[in-house]
Amino acid sequence: MTAADWAMVVLACLPLAAAVGAFIAPRLGAALGVSSGLVMLLAALMLAARVMSDGTAQHELAGWGAPLGIVWVVDGLAALMLVLAAGIATLCAAFRAFEGGQAPLFWPLWLFLLAGLNALFLSADLFNLFVALEVLTLAAVGLIALAGENALGAAWRYLLAMVLGSSIYLMGVALLYGQYGVLDLALLGERIAVDPVTAVAVTFVTVGLLLKSAVFPLHFWLPKAHGRAPTVVSAALSAIVIAASYYLLIRLWFGPLSGFLATGAAPLLGALGAGALLWGGAQALLQRRLKMLIAYSTVSQIGFGMLVFPLAATASGTLAWSGAVLLMVAHSLAKAALFLGAGCVIKARGSDAMSELGTPQRGLRTAWIAMAIACASLIGLPPTGGFTGKLWLLQAAIAEQAWVWVVIILTGTLLTAAYLFRMIDVAARPRCGSGPDDARPPVFLACAALGLAVGAVLAGIAWPAVQVSPGAITATVTGHASTLALLGFALAAPWLCMLAVPRQRALGWVLPLAPVPALLSAMFTPEAVHLGSVGVDAVTRLFLIVAATLWSVAGWFAVQSGDRPGRHPVFALAWLAALAGNLTLIHAQDLLTFYVGMALMTFASYGLIIHSRQQAARAAGRVYVAMMMLGEVAMMLAIAMLMAHSAPGTPPGFAAPVATAPLAVALLAFGFAMKLGVFGVHAWLPLAHPVAPVAASAVLSGVMIKAGALGWWRISEPAAGQFPEPGVLLVVLGLLTALYGAARGVMALAAKTVLAWSSVSQMGLMVIMAGVALTHTDAAPAAYTAMAALVMHHGLNKGALFLGAGLLDADSGPQQRLVWRALWLPALALAGAPLTSGALSKAALDGAADLSPLAGWLSPALYLAAVATTLLMMRFLWCTRATQPGHDKPMARAPLLLWLTLVVAATLLPWTWFRGEDAFHEAWTLSALTGAAWPVLLGLGIAALALRGGGPPQLRSPLPALTARLNLTAWTAPTVLGISNLERGMQLWSVVGRLIFVVTGLFLAVLLTPLL
């Protein structure tokens, strides 16, 4: 026997022997369970290595081959499932061992469950597969029942459903055996014919497996079984038992039954998957208990896997197949992490009622972080396995023009984000009541969940390298070794700093120092340096110098001033993740890498926004996530469209979309506009920026919203001057954004709110220049220079304003007047006052406008925007002056000096950086000085008149009154109640029988109609 043969024997026999041993010696059950899992994992890895190197492994028991004997066959898919099941089972077993309080029968049943799983993945004939399914069923029923009386009904329902599914499956197997006389999958594939009898058999086999896989509408047994079982049992059932049934379904349909894919069965299976996505997602949204939400998430997520049937039957089948398998793997890892994390929370709180959960204690932070990472994979955020799998499914659907499935995938993704965000929002809510929080679960329990969640991320990173042939991957590396090392260290620094977060003392230096390597890279790395999909060019250096400077200064404020949010581990992790994403997108040299960085930065920022856990912060966080999710989905669709028509393993470049895919450009523009806060998609910005800590507000407004500008710059620069009509639309939209933001800002009451609306207004200027660049070739260079000046000037000055407002709010004393007076410098700079960096930016704007075909009306409009910005800054200074704290606390010297340094840098650095540009020389001319002065003087005069009249007017939003008139609750309550009642009705046995009859009838009609 070869090593591969011995590995198969170990996988099949070891869990059975260990189960007997655990039954005889219950005290050794935990040791046997964990050690058996480790040995099986090693055997599965060795077998997988053998399959990868030599191809399919096969073992004939006792030397008897098919059809008389039993043959074990392990190909790539089976090896993957063996490794996946062993890995998850080992961590789950360790979780159970550390959890304590085991029932004596748990370990024998657990090991029998693993034996059934291994037998299923090794088997290669229909009857042995049936036997393995039965072993799985009996072991799972016992494990569910161990949860106590509350779970007995769920266990009984599970048993009846599985027996019913097995019976239907067995009827199909009997028909196939009677028709062809063999059960071996390979032999059956050679003999099977597409005829009426076989169609009936295929229907029974398929319906039986659909019932076991809990595919809508045959999911009635799953929610209560998974929601009421013990923690590790829920994890195993959702992660690997459901995956085993799905594995068998795709193994048969893409194996011996593949001849029937040409019928209408493939679209029907896809339709059931679409129903699962939508119905399971709707039910998950309505759940009030944590484990039930996760259980219904399984119902929904199965739907993504079912879409492989209509897509894999096309010319893009290989891509769809890879995406579906990766989604199965990522789902298994993420779902196990969710259930184990939920188990930690339940152990600490004593309940999984979401109304009783809240901000986690220190002992539960790791569990919630694991759950957040798992949620990111299920939603499909890059670079997780869920993202890569969905991207491949989307590529396959787009390549085949199957737009129905594209809509289903995107809708399912948004639904997934909606119901999983409910879980994350619970962690952001202040705790209700005391509860049994003092009972901390062992640290390893949360670490097990975190390991599985990280596995879901690594699957998305490693899988493409396995799927794409080495010849299709081209990694460009140009530059000296030292500069490449500095570039790599700059990108890795935030991730390395995360390792220091658990040490409380390290938090005082981690946040300020993490961006320093990026700052050094911006200063010393020459242009045209590339390291794979990241690199440095002139645009990168510009954005990087601003980002690294502000991230470092704001990081110091986060750990030294105010309530020191940077010393909170969760805030520090979110900060570093957002920084890592920001640095990645700045260095990105292709669209996919840019998107990965932008998504990481965007969703890590949620942790910064809701740091205070106050109701306003949580409400702003919900709006932020909802709007950002729409933008991310649009960008993911655009990238999938571009990759669907490119070579495998080749990410789309920045120059690709404008020339080849106008729809993709529109989708990317929507995503960029969402991040920029352009008028119409700006609602999140004035809500999110004011409620975040000042350090977070500084980087959100000064750096992160510029990601949209950078993305548009990258994709539009190759097409500069070639699209005048869209350019005019952008100019009008930008002008509307600039004026609307200023108008709303002057009516705001809080200083940070004024600054948030100021960011909306200033991003309008960015959009104007983006439009000017498209209108005429001659105007494009000047327009991009103006955008560059805006990036540096606005980023540094806006950061200084936010941090200065934070100093005023936090401290008082003799130095307070110095801060308020110093705030005038960045405020006047934003207004464009002469001799400030704003004057340089305004000269660049005017120069670009004069070269465009729109100069006749655009130049006066820019002067109007300057007047509006002046009024906005006067409003800000008035708010900061009017709301001084009443205490007499001395201001710390270090933050004050650092802030003053930032103010000076914001004034001088733009002049130094652009000293060779035309705008630099133009800004010193008399006409430019006059043009910069009079809008500021006019704005100051209007502000003075307004103050004499009692202050600027206050604007009240009409939304509360409108919402009250519409009475949305009265509209939605009947729908919610109807969905809940329909789900309860679908779980009645009489209704279950009818649903099985309907699904069977549909398959018979689809399969038999072409044959009769």
mmCIF file with all atom_site columns, C-alpha atoms in Angstrom, residues 528-637:
data_model
loop_
_atom_site.group_PDB
_atom_site.id
_atom_site.type_symbol
_atom_site.label_atom_id
_atom_site.label_alt_id
_atom_site.label_comp_id
_atom_site.label_asym_id
_atom_site.label_entity_id
_atom_site.label_seq_id
_atom_site.pdbx_PDB_ins_code
_atom_site.Cartn_x
_atom_site.Cartn_y
_atom_site.Cartn_z
_atom_site.occupancy
_atom_site.B_iso_or_equiv
_atom_site.pdbx_formal_charge
_atom_site.auth_seq_id
_atom_site.auth_comp_id
_atom_site.auth_asym_id
_atom_site.auth_atom_id
_atom_site.pdbx_PDB_model_num
ATOM 1   C CA . ALA A 1 528 ? 8.760   54.369 -11.682 1.00 0.00 ? 528 ALA A CA 1
ATOM 2   C CA . VAL A 1 529 ? 9.396   51.858 -8.870  1.00 0.00 ? 529 VAL A CA 1
ATOM 3   C CA . HIS A 1 530 ? 7.080   48.845 -9.073  1.00 0.00 ? 530 HIS A CA 1
ATOM 4   C CA . LEU A 1 531 ? 6.604   45.841 -6.839  1.00 0.00 ? 531 LEU A CA 1
ATOM 5   C CA . GLY A 1 532 ? 3.963   43.683 -8.490  1.00 0.00 ? 532 GLY A CA 1
ATOM 6   C CA . SER A 1 533 ? 0.632   45.488 -8.478  1.00 0.00 ? 533 SER A CA 1
ATOM 7   C CA . VAL A 1 534 ? 1.874   48.376 -6.315  1.00 0.00 ? 534 VAL A CA 1
ATOM 8   C CA . GLY A 1 535 ? 4.368   51.073 -7.128  1.00 0.00 ? 535 GLY A CA 1
ATOM 9   C CA . VAL A 1 536 ? 5.344   54.717 -6.936  1.00 0.00 ? 536 VAL A CA 1
ATOM 10  C CA . ASP A 1 537 ? 4.813   57.422 -9.538  1.00 0.00 ? 537 ASP A CA 1
ATOM 11  C CA . ALA A 1 538 ? 4.290   61.167 -9.404  1.00 0.00 ? 538 ALA A CA 1
ATOM 12  C CA . VAL A 1 539 ? 0.638   60.881 -8.419  1.00 0.00 ? 539 VAL A CA 1
ATOM 13  C CA . THR A 1 540 ? 1.431   58.321 -5.753  1.00 0.00 ? 540 THR A CA 1
ATOM 14  C CA . ARG A 1 541 ? 4.070   60.569 -4.177  1.00 0.00 ? 541 ARG A CA 1
ATOM 15  C CA . LEU A 1 542 ? 1.668   63.511 -4.045  1.00 0.00 ? 542 LEU A CA 1
ATOM 16  C CA . PHE A 1 543 ? -1.121  61.608 -2.319  1.00 0.00 ? 543 PHE A CA 1
ATOM 17  C CA . LEU A 1 544 ? 1.319   59.714 -0.118  1.00 0.00 ? 544 LEU A CA 1
ATOM 18  C CA . ILE A 1 545 ? 3.069   62.771 1.303   1.00 0.00 ? 545 ILE A CA 1
ATOM 19  C CA . VAL A 1 546 ? -0.279  64.258 2.345   1.00 0.00 ? 546 VAL A CA 1
ATOM 20  C CA . ALA A 1 547 ? -1.691  60.994 3.679   1.00 0.00 ? 547 ALA A CA 1
ATOM 21  C CA . ALA A 1 548 ? 1.376   59.909 5.652   1.00 0.00 ? 548 ALA A CA 1
ATOM 22  C CA . THR A 1 549 ? 1.812   63.359 7.210   1.00 0.00 ? 549 THR A CA 1
ATOM 23  C CA . LEU A 1 550 ? -1.788  63.666 8.326   1.00 0.00 ? 550 LEU A CA 1
ATOM 24  C CA . TRP A 1 551 ? -2.087  60.029 9.466   1.00 0.00 ? 551 TRP A CA 1
ATOM 25  C CA . SER A 1 552 ? 0.994   60.465 11.645  1.00 0.00 ? 552 SER A CA 1
ATOM 26  C CA . VAL A 1 553 ? -0.061  63.762 13.215  1.00 0.00 ? 553 VAL A CA 1
ATOM 27  C CA . ALA A 1 554 ? -3.640  62.584 13.739  1.00 0.00 ? 554 ALA A CA 1
ATOM 28  C CA . GLY A 1 555 ? -2.323  59.318 15.205  1.00 0.00 ? 555 GLY A CA 1
ATOM 29  C CA . TRP A 1 556 ? -0.415  61.306 17.785  1.00 0.00 ? 556 TRP A CA 1
ATOM 30  C CA . PHE A 1 557 ? -3.569  63.230 18.659  1.00 0.00 ? 557 PHE A CA 1
ATOM 31  C CA . ALA A 1 558 ? -5.522  59.971 18.911  1.00 0.00 ? 558 ALA A CA 1
ATOM 32  C CA . VAL A 1 559 ? -3.230  58.635 21.630  1.00 0.00 ? 559 VAL A CA 1
ATOM 33  C CA . GLN A 1 560 ? -2.379  61.864 23.465  1.00 0.00 ? 560 GLN A CA 1
ATOM 34  C CA . SER A 1 561 ? -5.334  64.254 23.419  1.00 0.00 ? 561 SER A CA 1
ATOM 35  C CA . GLY A 1 562 ? -8.983  64.260 24.453  1.00 0.00 ? 562 GLY A CA 1
ATOM 36  C CA . ASP A 1 563 ? -10.269 60.915 25.695  1.00 0.00 ? 563 ASP A CA 1
ATOM 37  C CA . ARG A 1 564 ? -7.363  59.183 23.903  1.00 0.00 ? 564 ARG A CA 1
ATOM 38  C CA . PRO A 1 565 ? -9.386  56.914 21.619  1.00 0.00 ? 565 PRO A CA 1
ATOM 39  C CA . GLY A 1 566 ? -6.180  55.557 20.103  1.00 0.00 ? 566 GLY A CA 1
ATOM 40  C CA . ARG A 1 567 ? -5.477  53.715 23.351  1.00 0.00 ? 567 ARG A CA 1
ATOM 41  C CA . HIS A 1 568 ? -8.586  51.570 22.879  1.00 0.00 ? 568 HIS A CA 1
ATOM 42  C CA . PRO A 1 569 ? -7.557  48.328 21.154  1.00 0.00 ? 569 PRO A CA 1
ATOM 43  C CA . VAL A 1 570 ? -10.615 48.119 18.862  1.00 0.00 ? 570 VAL A CA 1
ATOM 44  C CA . PHE A 1 571 ? -10.169 51.722 17.728  1.00 0.00 ? 571 PHE A CA 1
ATOM 45  C CA . ALA A 1 572 ? -6.449  51.115 17.177  1.00 0.00 ? 572 ALA A CA 1
ATOM 46  C CA . LEU A 1 573 ? -7.115  48.036 15.035  1.00 0.00 ? 573 LEU A CA 1
ATOM 47  C CA . ALA A 1 574 ? -9.709  49.905 12.957  1.00 0.00 ? 574 ALA A CA 1
ATOM 48  C CA . TRP A 1 575 ? -7.296  52.820 12.597  1.00 0.00 ? 575 TRP A CA 1
ATOM 49  C CA . LEU A 1 576 ? -4.428  50.624 11.407  1.00 0.00 ? 576 LEU A CA 1
ATOM 50  C CA . ALA A 1 577 ? -6.673  48.673 9.018   1.00 0.00 ? 577 ALA A CA 1
ATOM 51  C CA . ALA A 1 578 ? -7.970  51.924 7.505   1.00 0.00 ? 578 ALA A CA 1
ATOM 52  C CA . LEU A 1 579 ? -4.389  53.177 7.195   1.00 0.00 ? 579 LEU A CA 1
ATOM 53  C CA . ALA A 1 580 ? -3.323  49.941 5.494   1.00 0.00 ? 580 ALA A CA 1
ATOM 54  C CA . GLY A 1 581 ? -6.184  50.234 3.011   1.00 0.00 ? 581 GLY A CA 1
ATOM 55  C CA . ASN A 1 582 ? -5.400  53.877 2.318   1.00 0.00 ? 582 ASN A CA 1
ATOM 56  C CA . LEU A 1 583 ? -1.722  53.164 1.637   1.00 0.00 ? 583 LEU A CA 1
ATOM 57  C CA . THR A 1 584 ? -2.648  50.224 -0.585  1.00 0.00 ? 584 THR A CA 1
ATOM 58  C CA . LEU A 1 585 ? -4.980  52.214 -2.817  1.00 0.00 ? 585 LEU A CA 1
ATOM 59  C CA . ILE A 1 586 ? -2.496  55.071 -3.091  1.00 0.00 ? 586 ILE A CA 1
ATOM 60  C CA . HIS A 1 587 ? 0.242   52.681 -4.262  1.00 0.00 ? 587 HIS A CA 1
ATOM 61  C CA . ALA A 1 588 ? -2.098  50.611 -6.474  1.00 0.00 ? 588 ALA A CA 1
ATOM 62  C CA . GLN A 1 589 ? -1.133  50.264 -10.124 1.00 0.00 ? 589 GLN A CA 1
ATOM 63  C CA . ASP A 1 590 ? -4.295  48.453 -11.262 1.00 0.00 ? 590 ASP A CA 1
ATOM 64  C CA . LEU A 1 591 ? -8.001  48.697 -10.561 1.00 0.00 ? 591 LEU A CA 1
ATOM 65  C CA . LEU A 1 592 ? -8.333  45.470 -8.580  1.00 0.00 ? 592 LEU A CA 1
ATOM 66  C CA . THR A 1 593 ? -5.614  46.420 -6.105  1.00 0.00 ? 593 THR A CA 1
ATOM 67  C CA . PHE A 1 594 ? -7.111  49.898 -5.815  1.00 0.00 ? 594 PHE A CA 1
ATOM 68  C CA . TYR A 1 595 ? -10.522 48.412 -5.074  1.00 0.00 ? 595 TYR A CA 1
ATOM 69  C CA . VAL A 1 596 ? -9.119  46.059 -2.433  1.00 0.00 ? 596 VAL A CA 1
ATOM 70  C CA . GLY A 1 597 ? -7.438  48.951 -0.643  1.00 0.00 ? 597 GLY A CA 1
ATOM 71  C CA . MET A 1 598 ? -10.473 51.189 -0.933  1.00 0.00 ? 598 MET A CA 1
ATOM 72  C CA . ALA A 1 599 ? -12.829 48.542 0.482   1.00 0.00 ? 599 ALA A CA 1
ATOM 73  C CA . LEU A 1 600 ? -10.499 47.811 3.393   1.00 0.00 ? 600 LEU A CA 1
ATOM 74  C CA . MET A 1 601 ? -10.161 51.493 4.217   1.00 0.00 ? 601 MET A CA 1
ATOM 75  C CA . THR A 1 602 ? -13.883 52.155 3.826   1.00 0.00 ? 602 THR A CA 1
ATOM 76  C CA . PHE A 1 603 ? -15.210 49.477 6.120   1.00 0.00 ? 603 PHE A CA 1
ATOM 77  C CA . ALA A 1 604 ? -12.438 49.755 8.699   1.00 0.00 ? 604 ALA A CA 1
ATOM 78  C CA . SER A 1 605 ? -13.468 53.412 9.002   1.00 0.00 ? 605 SER A CA 1
ATOM 79  C CA . TYR A 1 606 ? -16.797 52.290 10.430  1.00 0.00 ? 606 TYR A CA 1
ATOM 80  C CA . GLY A 1 607 ? -14.967 51.389 13.632  1.00 0.00 ? 607 GLY A CA 1
ATOM 81  C CA . LEU A 1 608 ? -13.630 54.944 13.822  1.00 0.00 ? 608 LEU A CA 1
ATOM 82  C CA . ILE A 1 609 ? -17.022 56.561 13.252  1.00 0.00 ? 609 ILE A CA 1
ATOM 83  C CA . ILE A 1 610 ? -18.915 54.619 15.933  1.00 0.00 ? 610 ILE A CA 1
ATOM 84  C CA . HIS A 1 611 ? -16.143 54.737 18.556  1.00 0.00 ? 611 HIS A CA 1
ATOM 85  C CA . SER A 1 612 ? -18.185 56.737 21.072  1.00 0.00 ? 612 SER A CA 1
ATOM 86  C CA . ARG A 1 613 ? -21.028 54.143 20.911  1.00 0.00 ? 613 ARG A CA 1
ATOM 87  C CA . GLN A 1 614 ? -23.526 56.990 21.256  1.00 0.00 ? 614 GLN A CA 1
ATOM 88  C CA . GLN A 1 615 ? -26.816 56.812 19.407  1.00 0.00 ? 615 GLN A CA 1
ATOM 89  C CA . ALA A 1 616 ? -25.849 59.560 16.944  1.00 0.00 ? 616 ALA A CA 1
ATOM 90  C CA . ALA A 1 617 ? -22.585 57.799 16.139  1.00 0.00 ? 617 ALA A CA 1
ATOM 91  C CA . ARG A 1 618 ? -24.297 54.450 15.595  1.00 0.00 ? 618 ARG A CA 1
ATOM 92  C CA . ALA A 1 619 ? -26.975 56.061 13.400  1.00 0.00 ? 619 ALA A CA 1
ATOM 93  C CA . ALA A 1 620 ? -24.280 57.777 11.333  1.00 0.00 ? 620 ALA A CA 1
ATOM 94  C CA . GLY A 1 621 ? -22.428 54.475 11.099  1.00 0.00 ? 621 GLY A CA 1
ATOM 95  C CA . ARG A 1 622 ? -25.511 52.728 9.726   1.00 0.00 ? 622 ARG A CA 1
ATOM 96  C CA . VAL A 1 623 ? -25.998 55.375 7.033   1.00 0.00 ? 623 VAL A CA 1
ATOM 97  C CA . TYR A 1 624 ? -22.290 55.247 6.216   1.00 0.00 ? 624 TYR A CA 1
ATOM 98  C CA . VAL A 1 625 ? -22.198 51.465 5.805   1.00 0.00 ? 625 VAL A CA 1
ATOM 99  C CA . ALA A 1 626 ? -25.413 51.388 3.761   1.00 0.00 ? 626 ALA A CA 1
ATOM 100 C CA . MET A 1 627 ? -24.203 54.001 1.287   1.00 0.00 ? 627 MET A CA 1
ATOM 101 C CA . MET A 1 628 ? -20.659 52.663 1.092   1.00 0.00 ? 628 MET A CA 1
ATOM 102 C CA . MET A 1 629 ? -22.018 49.173 0.428   1.00 0.00 ? 629 MET A CA 1
ATOM 103 C CA . LEU A 1 630 ? -23.892 50.492 -2.609  1.00 0.00 ? 630 LEU A CA 1
ATOM 104 C CA . GLY A 1 631 ? -20.701 52.063 -3.892  1.00 0.00 ? 631 GLY A CA 1
ATOM 105 C CA . GLU A 1 632 ? -18.654 48.920 -3.262  1.00 0.00 ? 632 GLU A CA 1
ATOM 106 C CA . VAL A 1 633 ? -21.174 46.726 -5.094  1.00 0.00 ? 633 VAL A CA 1
ATOM 107 C CA . ALA A 1 634 ? -21.129 49.089 -8.078  1.00 0.00 ? 634 ALA A CA 1
ATOM 108 C CA . MET A 1 635 ? -17.345 48.992 -8.199  1.00 0.00 ? 635 MET A CA 1
ATOM 109 C CA . MET A 1 636 ? -17.237 45.204 -7.820  1.00 0.00 ? 636 MET A CA 1
ATOM 110 C CA . LEU A 1 637 ? -19.629 44.852 -10.746 1.00 0.00 ? 637 LEU A CA 1
#
